[in-house]
PDB file of C-alpha atoms and ligand atoms in Angstrom:
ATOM      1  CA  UNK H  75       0.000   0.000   0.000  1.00 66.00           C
ATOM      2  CA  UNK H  76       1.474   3.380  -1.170  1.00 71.00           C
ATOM      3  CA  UNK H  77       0.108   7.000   0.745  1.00 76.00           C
ATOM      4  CA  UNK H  78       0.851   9.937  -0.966  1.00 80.00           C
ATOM      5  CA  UNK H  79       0.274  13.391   0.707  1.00 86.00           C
ATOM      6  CA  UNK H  80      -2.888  15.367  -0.802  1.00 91.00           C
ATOM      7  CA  UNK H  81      -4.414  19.053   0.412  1.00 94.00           C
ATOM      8  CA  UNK H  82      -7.505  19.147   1.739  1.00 96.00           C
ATOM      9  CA  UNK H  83     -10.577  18.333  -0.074  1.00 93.00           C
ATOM     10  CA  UNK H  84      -8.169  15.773  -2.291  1.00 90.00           C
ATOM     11  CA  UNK H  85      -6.382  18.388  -3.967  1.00 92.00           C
ATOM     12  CA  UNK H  86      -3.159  18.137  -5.043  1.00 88.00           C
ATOM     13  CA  UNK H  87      -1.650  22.428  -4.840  1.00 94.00           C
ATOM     14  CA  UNK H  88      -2.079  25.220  -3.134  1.00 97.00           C
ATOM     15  CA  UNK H  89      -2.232  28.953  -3.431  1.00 98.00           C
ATOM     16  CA  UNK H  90      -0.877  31.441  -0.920  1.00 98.00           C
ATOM     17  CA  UNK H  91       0.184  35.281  -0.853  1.00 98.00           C
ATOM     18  CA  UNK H  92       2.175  37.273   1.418  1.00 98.00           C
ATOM     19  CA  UNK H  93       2.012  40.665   1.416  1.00 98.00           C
ATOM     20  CA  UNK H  94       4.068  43.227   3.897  1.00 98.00           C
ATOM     21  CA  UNK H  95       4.203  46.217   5.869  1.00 98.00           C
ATOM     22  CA  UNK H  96       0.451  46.679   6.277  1.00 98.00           C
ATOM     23  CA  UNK H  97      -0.491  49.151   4.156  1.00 98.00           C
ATOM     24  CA  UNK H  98      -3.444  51.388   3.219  1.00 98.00           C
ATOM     25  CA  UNK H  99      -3.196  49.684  -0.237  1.00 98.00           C
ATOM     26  CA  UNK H 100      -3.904  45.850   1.536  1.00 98.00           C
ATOM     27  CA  UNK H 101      -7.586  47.268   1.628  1.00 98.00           C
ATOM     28  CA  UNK H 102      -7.647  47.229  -2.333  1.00 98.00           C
ATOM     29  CA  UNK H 103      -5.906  44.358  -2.855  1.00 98.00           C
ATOM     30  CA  UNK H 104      -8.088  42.408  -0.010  1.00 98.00           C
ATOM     31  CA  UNK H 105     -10.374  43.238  -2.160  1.00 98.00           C
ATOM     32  CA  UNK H 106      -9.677  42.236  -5.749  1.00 98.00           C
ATOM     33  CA  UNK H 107      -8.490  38.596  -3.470  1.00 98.00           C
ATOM     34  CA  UNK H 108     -11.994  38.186  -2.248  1.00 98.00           C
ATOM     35  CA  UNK H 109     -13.545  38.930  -5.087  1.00 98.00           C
ATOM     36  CA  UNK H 110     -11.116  35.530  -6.450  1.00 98.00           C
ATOM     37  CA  UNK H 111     -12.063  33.650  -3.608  1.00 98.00           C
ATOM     38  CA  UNK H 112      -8.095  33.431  -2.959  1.00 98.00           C
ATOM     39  CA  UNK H 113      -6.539  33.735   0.921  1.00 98.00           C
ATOM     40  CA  UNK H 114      -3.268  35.527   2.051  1.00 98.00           C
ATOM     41  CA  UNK H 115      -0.869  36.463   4.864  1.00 98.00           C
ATOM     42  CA  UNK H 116      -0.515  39.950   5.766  1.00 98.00           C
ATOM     43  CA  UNK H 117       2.676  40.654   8.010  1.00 98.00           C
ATOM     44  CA  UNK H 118       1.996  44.108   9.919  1.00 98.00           C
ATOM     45  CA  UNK H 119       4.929  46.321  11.982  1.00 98.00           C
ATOM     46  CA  UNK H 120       2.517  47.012  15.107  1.00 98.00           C
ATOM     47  CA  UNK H 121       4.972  49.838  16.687  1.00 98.00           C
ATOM     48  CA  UNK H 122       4.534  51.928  13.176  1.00 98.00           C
ATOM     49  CA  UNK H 123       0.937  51.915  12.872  1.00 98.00           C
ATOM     50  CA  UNK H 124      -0.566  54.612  10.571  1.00 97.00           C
ATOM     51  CA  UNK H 125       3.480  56.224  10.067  1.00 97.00           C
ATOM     52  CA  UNK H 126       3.387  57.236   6.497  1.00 96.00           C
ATOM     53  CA  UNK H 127       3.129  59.971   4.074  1.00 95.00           C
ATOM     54  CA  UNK H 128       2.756  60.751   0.264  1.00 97.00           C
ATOM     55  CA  UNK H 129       6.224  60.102  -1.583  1.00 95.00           C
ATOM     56  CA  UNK H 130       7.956  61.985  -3.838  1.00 94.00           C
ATOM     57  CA  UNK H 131       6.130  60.087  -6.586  1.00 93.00           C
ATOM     58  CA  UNK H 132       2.730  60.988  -5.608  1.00 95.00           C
ATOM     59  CA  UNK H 133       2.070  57.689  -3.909  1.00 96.00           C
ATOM     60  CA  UNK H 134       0.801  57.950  -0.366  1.00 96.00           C
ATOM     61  CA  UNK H 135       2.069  55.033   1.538  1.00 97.00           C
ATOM     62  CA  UNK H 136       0.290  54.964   5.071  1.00 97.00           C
ATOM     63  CA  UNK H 137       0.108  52.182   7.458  1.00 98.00           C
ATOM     64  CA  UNK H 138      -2.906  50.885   8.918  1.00 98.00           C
ATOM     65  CA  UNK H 139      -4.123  52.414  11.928  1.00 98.00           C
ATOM     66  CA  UNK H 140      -4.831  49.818  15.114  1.00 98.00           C
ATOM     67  CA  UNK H 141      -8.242  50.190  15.239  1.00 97.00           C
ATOM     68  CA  UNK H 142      -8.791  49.524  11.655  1.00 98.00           C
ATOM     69  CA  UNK H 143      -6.998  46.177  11.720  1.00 98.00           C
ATOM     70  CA  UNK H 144      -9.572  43.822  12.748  1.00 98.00           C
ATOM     71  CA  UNK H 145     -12.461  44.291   9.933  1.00 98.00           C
ATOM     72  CA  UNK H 146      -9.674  45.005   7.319  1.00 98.00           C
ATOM     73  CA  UNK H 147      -8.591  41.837   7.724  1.00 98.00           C
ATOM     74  CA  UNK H 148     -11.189  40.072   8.771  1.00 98.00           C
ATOM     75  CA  UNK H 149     -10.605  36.398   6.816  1.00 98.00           C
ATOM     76  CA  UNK H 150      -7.218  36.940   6.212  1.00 98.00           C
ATOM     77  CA  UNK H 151      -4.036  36.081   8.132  1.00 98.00           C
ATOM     78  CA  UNK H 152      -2.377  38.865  10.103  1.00 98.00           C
ATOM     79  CA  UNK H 153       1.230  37.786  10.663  1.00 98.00           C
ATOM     80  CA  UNK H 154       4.889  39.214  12.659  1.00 98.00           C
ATOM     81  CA  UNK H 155       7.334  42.026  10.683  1.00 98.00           C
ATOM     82  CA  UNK H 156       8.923  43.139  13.396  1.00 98.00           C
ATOM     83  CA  UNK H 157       7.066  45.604  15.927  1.00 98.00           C
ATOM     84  CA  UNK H 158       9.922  48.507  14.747  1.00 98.00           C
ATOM     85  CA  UNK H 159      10.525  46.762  10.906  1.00 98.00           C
ATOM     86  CA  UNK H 160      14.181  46.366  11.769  1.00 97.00           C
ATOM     87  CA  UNK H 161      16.990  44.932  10.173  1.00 98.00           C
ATOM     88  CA  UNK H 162      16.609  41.289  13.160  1.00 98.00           C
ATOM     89  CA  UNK H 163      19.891  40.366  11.911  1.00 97.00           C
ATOM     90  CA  UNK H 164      22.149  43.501  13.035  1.00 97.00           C
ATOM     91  CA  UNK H 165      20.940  43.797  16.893  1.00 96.00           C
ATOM     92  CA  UNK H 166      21.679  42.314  19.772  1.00 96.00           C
ATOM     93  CA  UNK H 167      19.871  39.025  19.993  1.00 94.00           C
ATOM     94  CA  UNK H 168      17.309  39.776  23.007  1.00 95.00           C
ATOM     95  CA  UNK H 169      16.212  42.680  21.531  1.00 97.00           C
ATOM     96  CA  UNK H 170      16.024  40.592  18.220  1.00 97.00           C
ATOM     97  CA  UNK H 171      13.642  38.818  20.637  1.00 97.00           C
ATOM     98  CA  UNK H 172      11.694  41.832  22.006  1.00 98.00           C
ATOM     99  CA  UNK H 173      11.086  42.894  18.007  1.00 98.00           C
ATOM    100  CA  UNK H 174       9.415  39.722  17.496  1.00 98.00           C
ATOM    101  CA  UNK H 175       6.968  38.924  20.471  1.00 98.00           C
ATOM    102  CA  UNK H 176       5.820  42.637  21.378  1.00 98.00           C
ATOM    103  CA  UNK H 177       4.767  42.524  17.629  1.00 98.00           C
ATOM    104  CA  UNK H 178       3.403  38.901  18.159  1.00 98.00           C
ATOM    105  CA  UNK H 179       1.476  40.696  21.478  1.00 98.00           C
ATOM    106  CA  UNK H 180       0.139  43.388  19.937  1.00 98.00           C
ATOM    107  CA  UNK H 181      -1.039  41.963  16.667  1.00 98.00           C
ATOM    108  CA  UNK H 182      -2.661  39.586  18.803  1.00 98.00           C
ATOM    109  CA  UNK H 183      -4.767  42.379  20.857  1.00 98.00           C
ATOM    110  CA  UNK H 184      -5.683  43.453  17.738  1.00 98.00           C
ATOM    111  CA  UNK H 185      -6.919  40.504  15.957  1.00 98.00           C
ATOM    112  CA  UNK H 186      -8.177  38.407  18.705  1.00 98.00           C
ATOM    113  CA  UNK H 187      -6.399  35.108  17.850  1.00 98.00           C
ATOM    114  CA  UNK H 188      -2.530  33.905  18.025  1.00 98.00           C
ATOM    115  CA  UNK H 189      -0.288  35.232  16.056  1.00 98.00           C
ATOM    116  CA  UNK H 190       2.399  32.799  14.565  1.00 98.00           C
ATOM    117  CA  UNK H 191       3.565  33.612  11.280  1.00 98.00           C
ATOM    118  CA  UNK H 192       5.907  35.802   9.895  1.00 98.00           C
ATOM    119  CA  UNK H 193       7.946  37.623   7.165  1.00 98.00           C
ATOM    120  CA  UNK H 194      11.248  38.733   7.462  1.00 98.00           C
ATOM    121  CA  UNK H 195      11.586  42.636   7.614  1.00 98.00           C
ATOM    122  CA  UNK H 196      13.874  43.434   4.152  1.00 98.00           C
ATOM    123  CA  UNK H 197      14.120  39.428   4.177  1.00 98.00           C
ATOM    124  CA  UNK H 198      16.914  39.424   6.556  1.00 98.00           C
ATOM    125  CA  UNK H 199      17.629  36.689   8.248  1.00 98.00           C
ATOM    126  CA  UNK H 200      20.715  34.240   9.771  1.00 98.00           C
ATOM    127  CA  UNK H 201      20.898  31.011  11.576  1.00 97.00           C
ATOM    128  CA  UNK H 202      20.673  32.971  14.439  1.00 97.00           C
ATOM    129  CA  UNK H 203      17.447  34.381  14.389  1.00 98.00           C
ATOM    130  CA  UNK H 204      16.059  30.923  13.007  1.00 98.00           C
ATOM    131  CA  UNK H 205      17.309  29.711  16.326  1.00 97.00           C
ATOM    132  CA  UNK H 206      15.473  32.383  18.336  1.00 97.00           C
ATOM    133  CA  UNK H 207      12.207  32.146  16.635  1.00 98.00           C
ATOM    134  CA  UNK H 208      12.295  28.630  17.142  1.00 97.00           C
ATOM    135  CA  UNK H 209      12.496  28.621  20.880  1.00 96.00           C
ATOM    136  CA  UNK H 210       9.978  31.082  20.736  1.00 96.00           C
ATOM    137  CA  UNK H 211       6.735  29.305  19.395  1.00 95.00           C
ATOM    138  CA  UNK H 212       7.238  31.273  15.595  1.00 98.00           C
ATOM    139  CA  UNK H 213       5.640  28.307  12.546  1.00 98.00           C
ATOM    140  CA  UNK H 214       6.892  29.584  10.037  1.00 98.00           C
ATOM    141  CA  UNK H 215       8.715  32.384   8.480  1.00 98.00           C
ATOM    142  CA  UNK H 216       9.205  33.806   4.895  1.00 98.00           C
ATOM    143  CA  UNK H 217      12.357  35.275   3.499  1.00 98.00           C
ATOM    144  CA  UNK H 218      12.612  37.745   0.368  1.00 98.00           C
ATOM    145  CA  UNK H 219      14.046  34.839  -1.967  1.00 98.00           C
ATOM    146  CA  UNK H 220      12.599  33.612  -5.028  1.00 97.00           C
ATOM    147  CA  UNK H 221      12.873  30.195  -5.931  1.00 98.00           C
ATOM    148  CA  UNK H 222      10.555  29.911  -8.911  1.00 97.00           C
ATOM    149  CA  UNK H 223       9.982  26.946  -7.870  1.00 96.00           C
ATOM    150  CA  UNK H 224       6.849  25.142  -5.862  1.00 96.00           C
ATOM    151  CA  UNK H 225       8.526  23.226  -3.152  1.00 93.00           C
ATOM    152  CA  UNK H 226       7.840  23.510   0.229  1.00 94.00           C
ATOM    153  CA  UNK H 227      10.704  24.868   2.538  1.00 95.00           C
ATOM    154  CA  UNK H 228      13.144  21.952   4.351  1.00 95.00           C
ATOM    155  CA  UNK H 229      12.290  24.449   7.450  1.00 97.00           C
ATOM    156  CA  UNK H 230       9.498  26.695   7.615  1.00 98.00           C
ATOM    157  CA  UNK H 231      11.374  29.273   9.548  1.00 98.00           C
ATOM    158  CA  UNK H 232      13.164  29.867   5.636  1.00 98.00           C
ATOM    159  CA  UNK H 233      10.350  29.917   3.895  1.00 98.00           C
ATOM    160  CA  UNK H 234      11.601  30.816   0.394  1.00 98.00           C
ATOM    161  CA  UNK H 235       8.798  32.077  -2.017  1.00 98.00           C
ATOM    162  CA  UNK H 236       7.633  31.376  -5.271  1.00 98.00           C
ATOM    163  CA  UNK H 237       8.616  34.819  -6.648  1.00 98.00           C
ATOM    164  CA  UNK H 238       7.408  38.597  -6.178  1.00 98.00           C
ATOM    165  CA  UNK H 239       4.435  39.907  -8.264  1.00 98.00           C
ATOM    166  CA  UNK H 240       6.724  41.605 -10.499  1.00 98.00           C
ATOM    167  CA  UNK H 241       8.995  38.906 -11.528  1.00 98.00           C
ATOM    168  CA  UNK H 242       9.003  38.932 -15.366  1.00 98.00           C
ATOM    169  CA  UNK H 243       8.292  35.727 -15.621  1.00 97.00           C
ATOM    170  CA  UNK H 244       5.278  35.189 -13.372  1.00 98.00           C
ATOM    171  CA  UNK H 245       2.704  34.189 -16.070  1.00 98.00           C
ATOM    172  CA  UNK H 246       5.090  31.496 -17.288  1.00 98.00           C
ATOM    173  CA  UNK H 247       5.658  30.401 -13.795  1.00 98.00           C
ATOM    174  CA  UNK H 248       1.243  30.356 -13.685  1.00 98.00           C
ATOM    175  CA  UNK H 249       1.111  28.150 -16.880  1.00 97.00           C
ATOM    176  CA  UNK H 250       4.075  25.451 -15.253  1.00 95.00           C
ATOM    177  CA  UNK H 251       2.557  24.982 -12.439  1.00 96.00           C
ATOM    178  CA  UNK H 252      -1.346  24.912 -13.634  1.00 95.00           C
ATOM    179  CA  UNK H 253      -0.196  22.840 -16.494  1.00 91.00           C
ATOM    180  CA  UNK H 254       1.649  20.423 -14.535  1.00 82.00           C
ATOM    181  CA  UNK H 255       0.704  16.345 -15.096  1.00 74.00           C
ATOM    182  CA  UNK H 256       2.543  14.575 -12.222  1.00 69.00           C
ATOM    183  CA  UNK H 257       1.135  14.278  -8.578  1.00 67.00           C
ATOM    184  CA  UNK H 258       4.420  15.556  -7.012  1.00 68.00           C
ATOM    185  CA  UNK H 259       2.569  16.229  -3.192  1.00 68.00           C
ATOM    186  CA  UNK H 260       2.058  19.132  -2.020  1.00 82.00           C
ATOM    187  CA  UNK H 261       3.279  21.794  -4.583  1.00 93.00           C
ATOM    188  CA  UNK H 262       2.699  25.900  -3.185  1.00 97.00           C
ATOM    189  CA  UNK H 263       2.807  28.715  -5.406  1.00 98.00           C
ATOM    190  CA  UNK H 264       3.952  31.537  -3.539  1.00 98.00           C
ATOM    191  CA  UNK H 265       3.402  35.054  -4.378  1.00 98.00           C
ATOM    192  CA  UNK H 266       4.656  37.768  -2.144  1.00 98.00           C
ATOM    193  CA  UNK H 267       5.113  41.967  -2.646  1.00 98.00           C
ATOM    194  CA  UNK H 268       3.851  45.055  -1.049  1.00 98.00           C
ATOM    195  CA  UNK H 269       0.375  46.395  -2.160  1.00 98.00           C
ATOM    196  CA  UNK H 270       1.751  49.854  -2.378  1.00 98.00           C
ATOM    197  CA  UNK H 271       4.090  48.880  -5.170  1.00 98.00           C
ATOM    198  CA  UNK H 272       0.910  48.198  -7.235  1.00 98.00           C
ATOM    199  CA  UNK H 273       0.153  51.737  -7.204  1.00 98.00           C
ATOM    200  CA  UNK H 274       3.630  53.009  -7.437  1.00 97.00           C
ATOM    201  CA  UNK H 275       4.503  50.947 -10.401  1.00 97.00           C
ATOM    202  CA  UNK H 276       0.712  51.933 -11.889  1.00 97.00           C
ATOM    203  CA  UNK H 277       0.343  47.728 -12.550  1.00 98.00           C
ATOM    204  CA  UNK H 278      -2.516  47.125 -10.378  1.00 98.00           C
ATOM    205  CA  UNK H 279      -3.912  44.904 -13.619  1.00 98.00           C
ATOM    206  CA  UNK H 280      -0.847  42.748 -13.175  1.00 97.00           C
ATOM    207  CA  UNK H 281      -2.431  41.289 -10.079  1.00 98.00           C
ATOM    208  CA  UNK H 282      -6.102  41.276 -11.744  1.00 98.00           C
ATOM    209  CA  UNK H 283      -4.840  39.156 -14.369  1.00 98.00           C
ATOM    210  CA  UNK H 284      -2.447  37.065 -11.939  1.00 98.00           C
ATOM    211  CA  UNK H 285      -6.132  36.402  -9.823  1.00 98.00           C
ATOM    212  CA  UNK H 286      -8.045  35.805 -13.134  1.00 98.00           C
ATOM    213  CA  UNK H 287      -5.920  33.272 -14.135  1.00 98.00           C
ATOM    214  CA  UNK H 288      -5.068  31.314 -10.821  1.00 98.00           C
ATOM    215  CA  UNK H 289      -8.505  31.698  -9.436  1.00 98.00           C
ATOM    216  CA  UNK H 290     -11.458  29.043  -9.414  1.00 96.00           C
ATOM    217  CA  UNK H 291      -9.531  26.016 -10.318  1.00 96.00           C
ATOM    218  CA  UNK H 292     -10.685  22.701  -8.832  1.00 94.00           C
ATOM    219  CA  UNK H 293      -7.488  20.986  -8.078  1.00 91.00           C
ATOM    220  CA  UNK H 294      -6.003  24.332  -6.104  1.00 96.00           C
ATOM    221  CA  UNK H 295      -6.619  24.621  -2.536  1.00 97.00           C
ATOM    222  CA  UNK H 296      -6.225  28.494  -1.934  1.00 98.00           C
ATOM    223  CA  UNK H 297      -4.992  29.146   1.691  1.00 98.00           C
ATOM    224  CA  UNK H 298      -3.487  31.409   3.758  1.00 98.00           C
ATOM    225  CA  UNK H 299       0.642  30.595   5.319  1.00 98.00           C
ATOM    226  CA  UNK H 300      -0.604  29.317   8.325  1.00 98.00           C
ATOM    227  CA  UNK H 301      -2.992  27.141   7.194  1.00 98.00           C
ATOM    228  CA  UNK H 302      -0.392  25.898   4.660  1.00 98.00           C
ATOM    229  CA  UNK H 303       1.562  25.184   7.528  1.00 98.00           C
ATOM    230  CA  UNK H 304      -1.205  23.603  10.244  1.00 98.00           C
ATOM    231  CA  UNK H 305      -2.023  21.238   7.241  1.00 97.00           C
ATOM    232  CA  UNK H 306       1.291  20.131   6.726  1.00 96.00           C
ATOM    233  CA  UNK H 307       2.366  19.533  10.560  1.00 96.00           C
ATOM    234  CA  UNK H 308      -1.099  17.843  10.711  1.00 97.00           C
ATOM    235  CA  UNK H 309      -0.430  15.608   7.580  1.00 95.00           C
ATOM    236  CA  UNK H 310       3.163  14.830   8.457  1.00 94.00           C
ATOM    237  CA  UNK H 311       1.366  13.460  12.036  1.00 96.00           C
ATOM    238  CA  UNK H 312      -0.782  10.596  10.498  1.00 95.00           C
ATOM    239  CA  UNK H 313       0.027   7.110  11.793  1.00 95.00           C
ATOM    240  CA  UNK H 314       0.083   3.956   9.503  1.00 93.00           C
ATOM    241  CA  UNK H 315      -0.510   0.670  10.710  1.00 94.00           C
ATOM    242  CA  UNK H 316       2.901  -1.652   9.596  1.00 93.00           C
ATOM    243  CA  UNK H 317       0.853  -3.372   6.668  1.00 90.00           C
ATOM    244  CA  UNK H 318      -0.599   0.346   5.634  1.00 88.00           C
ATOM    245  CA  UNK H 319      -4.134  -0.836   5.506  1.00 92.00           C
ATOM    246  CA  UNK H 320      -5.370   1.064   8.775  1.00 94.00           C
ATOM    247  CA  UNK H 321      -4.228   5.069   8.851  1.00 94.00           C
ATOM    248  CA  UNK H 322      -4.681   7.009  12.202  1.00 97.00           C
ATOM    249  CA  UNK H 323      -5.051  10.738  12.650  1.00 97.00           C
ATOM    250  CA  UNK H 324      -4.058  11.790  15.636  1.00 98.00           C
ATOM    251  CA  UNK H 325      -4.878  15.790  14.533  1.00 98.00           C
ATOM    252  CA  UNK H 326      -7.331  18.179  14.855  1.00 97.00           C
ATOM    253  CA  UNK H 327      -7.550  18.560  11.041  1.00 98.00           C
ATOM    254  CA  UNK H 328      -8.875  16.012   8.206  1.00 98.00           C
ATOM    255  CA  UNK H 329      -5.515  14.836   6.382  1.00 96.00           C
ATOM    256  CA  UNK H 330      -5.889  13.784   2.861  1.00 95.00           C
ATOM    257  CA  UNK H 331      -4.342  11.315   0.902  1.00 91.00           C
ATOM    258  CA  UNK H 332      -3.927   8.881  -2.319  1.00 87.00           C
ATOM    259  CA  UNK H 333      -4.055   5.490  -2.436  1.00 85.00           C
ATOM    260  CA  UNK H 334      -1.793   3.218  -4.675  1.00 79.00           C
ATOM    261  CA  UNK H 335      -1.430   6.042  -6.960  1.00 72.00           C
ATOM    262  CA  UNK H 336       1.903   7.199  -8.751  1.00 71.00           C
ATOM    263  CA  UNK H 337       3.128  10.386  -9.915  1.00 68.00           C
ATOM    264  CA  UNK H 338       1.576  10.272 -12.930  1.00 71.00           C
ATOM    265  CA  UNK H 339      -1.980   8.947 -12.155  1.00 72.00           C
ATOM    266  CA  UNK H 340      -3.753  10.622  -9.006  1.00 70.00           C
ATOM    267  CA  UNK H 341      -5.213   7.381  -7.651  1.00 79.00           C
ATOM    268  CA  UNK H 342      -7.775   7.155  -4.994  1.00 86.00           C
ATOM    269  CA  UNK H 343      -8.058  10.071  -2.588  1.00 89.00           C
ATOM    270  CA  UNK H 344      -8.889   9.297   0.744  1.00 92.00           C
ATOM    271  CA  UNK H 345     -10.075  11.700   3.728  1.00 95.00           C
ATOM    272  CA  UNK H 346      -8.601  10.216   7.444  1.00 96.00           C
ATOM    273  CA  UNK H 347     -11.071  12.837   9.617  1.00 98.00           C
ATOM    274  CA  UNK H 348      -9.483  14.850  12.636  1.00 98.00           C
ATOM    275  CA  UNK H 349      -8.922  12.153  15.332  1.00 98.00           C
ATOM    276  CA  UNK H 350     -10.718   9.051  13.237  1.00 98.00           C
ATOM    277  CA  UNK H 351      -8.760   5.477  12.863  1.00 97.00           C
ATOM    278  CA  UNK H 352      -9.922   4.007   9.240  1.00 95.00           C
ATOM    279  CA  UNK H 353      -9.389   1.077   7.592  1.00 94.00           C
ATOM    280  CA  UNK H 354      -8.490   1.504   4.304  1.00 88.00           C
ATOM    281  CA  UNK H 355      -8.857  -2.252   2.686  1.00 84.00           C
ATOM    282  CA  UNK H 356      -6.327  -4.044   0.574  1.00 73.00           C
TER     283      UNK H 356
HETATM  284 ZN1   ZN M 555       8.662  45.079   5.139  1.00 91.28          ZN
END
């Protein structure tokens, strides 16, 4: 009997964005996402709320205010950047520490629920601060480094992404991984930026047209990081019996998988519900 990993509902990739700084712009963007029915990660600076101006450009680039960031991002993911957005790999490593979990705390006041994601302020990041967010309860955390590629990360605290909106490739990138054949498990595309670039580089159709085209498809599970990552720990959890007929879920969340199938044929999906033993036959 062969398992191979699926997403939820049987499907074989996922969607997910990440977008920084929490900006005025998110609202627009939040927006255009919902109207897609796709799910993303916004990673907020709590100690800069509504700092901003209008730039030299004409672009006013404000962050949100505190009150404003429940309903804004009400079905989204709020997520750590730092509570100062500071470079966490040039200071000392308790204040390192202090930048991480008074942003953690008061993103958590805001929201109403734990806060355990993160992105990287300017993507900076050593072995170091891996070790630090570790011991300090952080899933997962994104860096500023495009793979173009849809694996997920070795360790979630490097969480490399697909590539930024703007790469020049990024509708080539949409048609490899929509058009791929194989049942590699678990394949992400990863999108990350900053919604005020969309209105400083006048190319808010560039993420219309990335939505329109990666929106609505069956075999995509659109999610935000953490539930990315909850799915994942949960999935890597499940419990096989030594001839593989009976699977055990020991998780909180229904884990997916194939049955006897191969990379090139999807084989049967099965569902092993949150906490549920089932048998699955010969
Ligand atoms: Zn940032």
């Amino acid at each position: 009997m062969i398992y191979r990993n699926l997403f939820p509902g049987g499907k074989s990739r996922a969607l997910t964005l990440s977008y920084d700084d929490g900006v005025g712009q998110d609202v627009k963007l939040m927006g255009i996402l919902r109207e897609h029915g796709m799910k993303a990660t916004f990673n907020l600076d709590s100690g800069k709320m509504g700092v901003g101006g209008v730039r030299d450009d004409g672009v006013e680039v404000r962050r949100m205010l505190p009150d404003e960031v429940k309903e804004a991002y009400l079905g989204f993911e709020v997520a750590v950047h730092g509570y100062t957005h500071p470079f966490l790999t040039l200071m000392p490593k308790d204040m390192m520490a202090r930048e991480v979990a008074k942003d953690r705390e008061e993103l958590e006041k805001l929201t109403g629920y734990p806060v355990r994601g993160m992105a990287y302020p300017y993507g900076a990041y050593n072995e170091q601060v891996i070790e630090q967010l570790r011991a300090m309860g952080i899933a997962y955390a994104r860096t500023a480094n495009s793979t173009g590629g849809f694996s997920l990360p070795k360790d979630f605290l490097a969480w490399h992404p697909t590539c930024h909106h703007n790469a020049p490739d990024l509708m080539e990138l949409c048609d490899r991984f929509l058009n791929k054949k194989n049942y590699n498990p678990h394949e992400v595309f990863y999108l990350w930026g900053h919604s005020y670039e969309f209105d400083a580089d006048k190319n808010w159709d560039a993420i219309e047209r990335f939505c329109d085209k990666m929106a609505l498809h069956e075999d995509i599970w659109y999610a935000t990081n953490i539930e990315i990552y909850d799915y994942i720990d949960a999935s890597n959890r499940l419990i096989s019996s030594c001839d593989g007929r009976i699977l055990y879920n020991p998780s909180a969340i229904d884990v997916w998988v194939t049955k006897n199938g191969s990379l090139w044929a999807a084989g049967e999906k099965l569902c092993v519900p949150a906490g549920k033993v089932i048998d699955c036959g010969e």
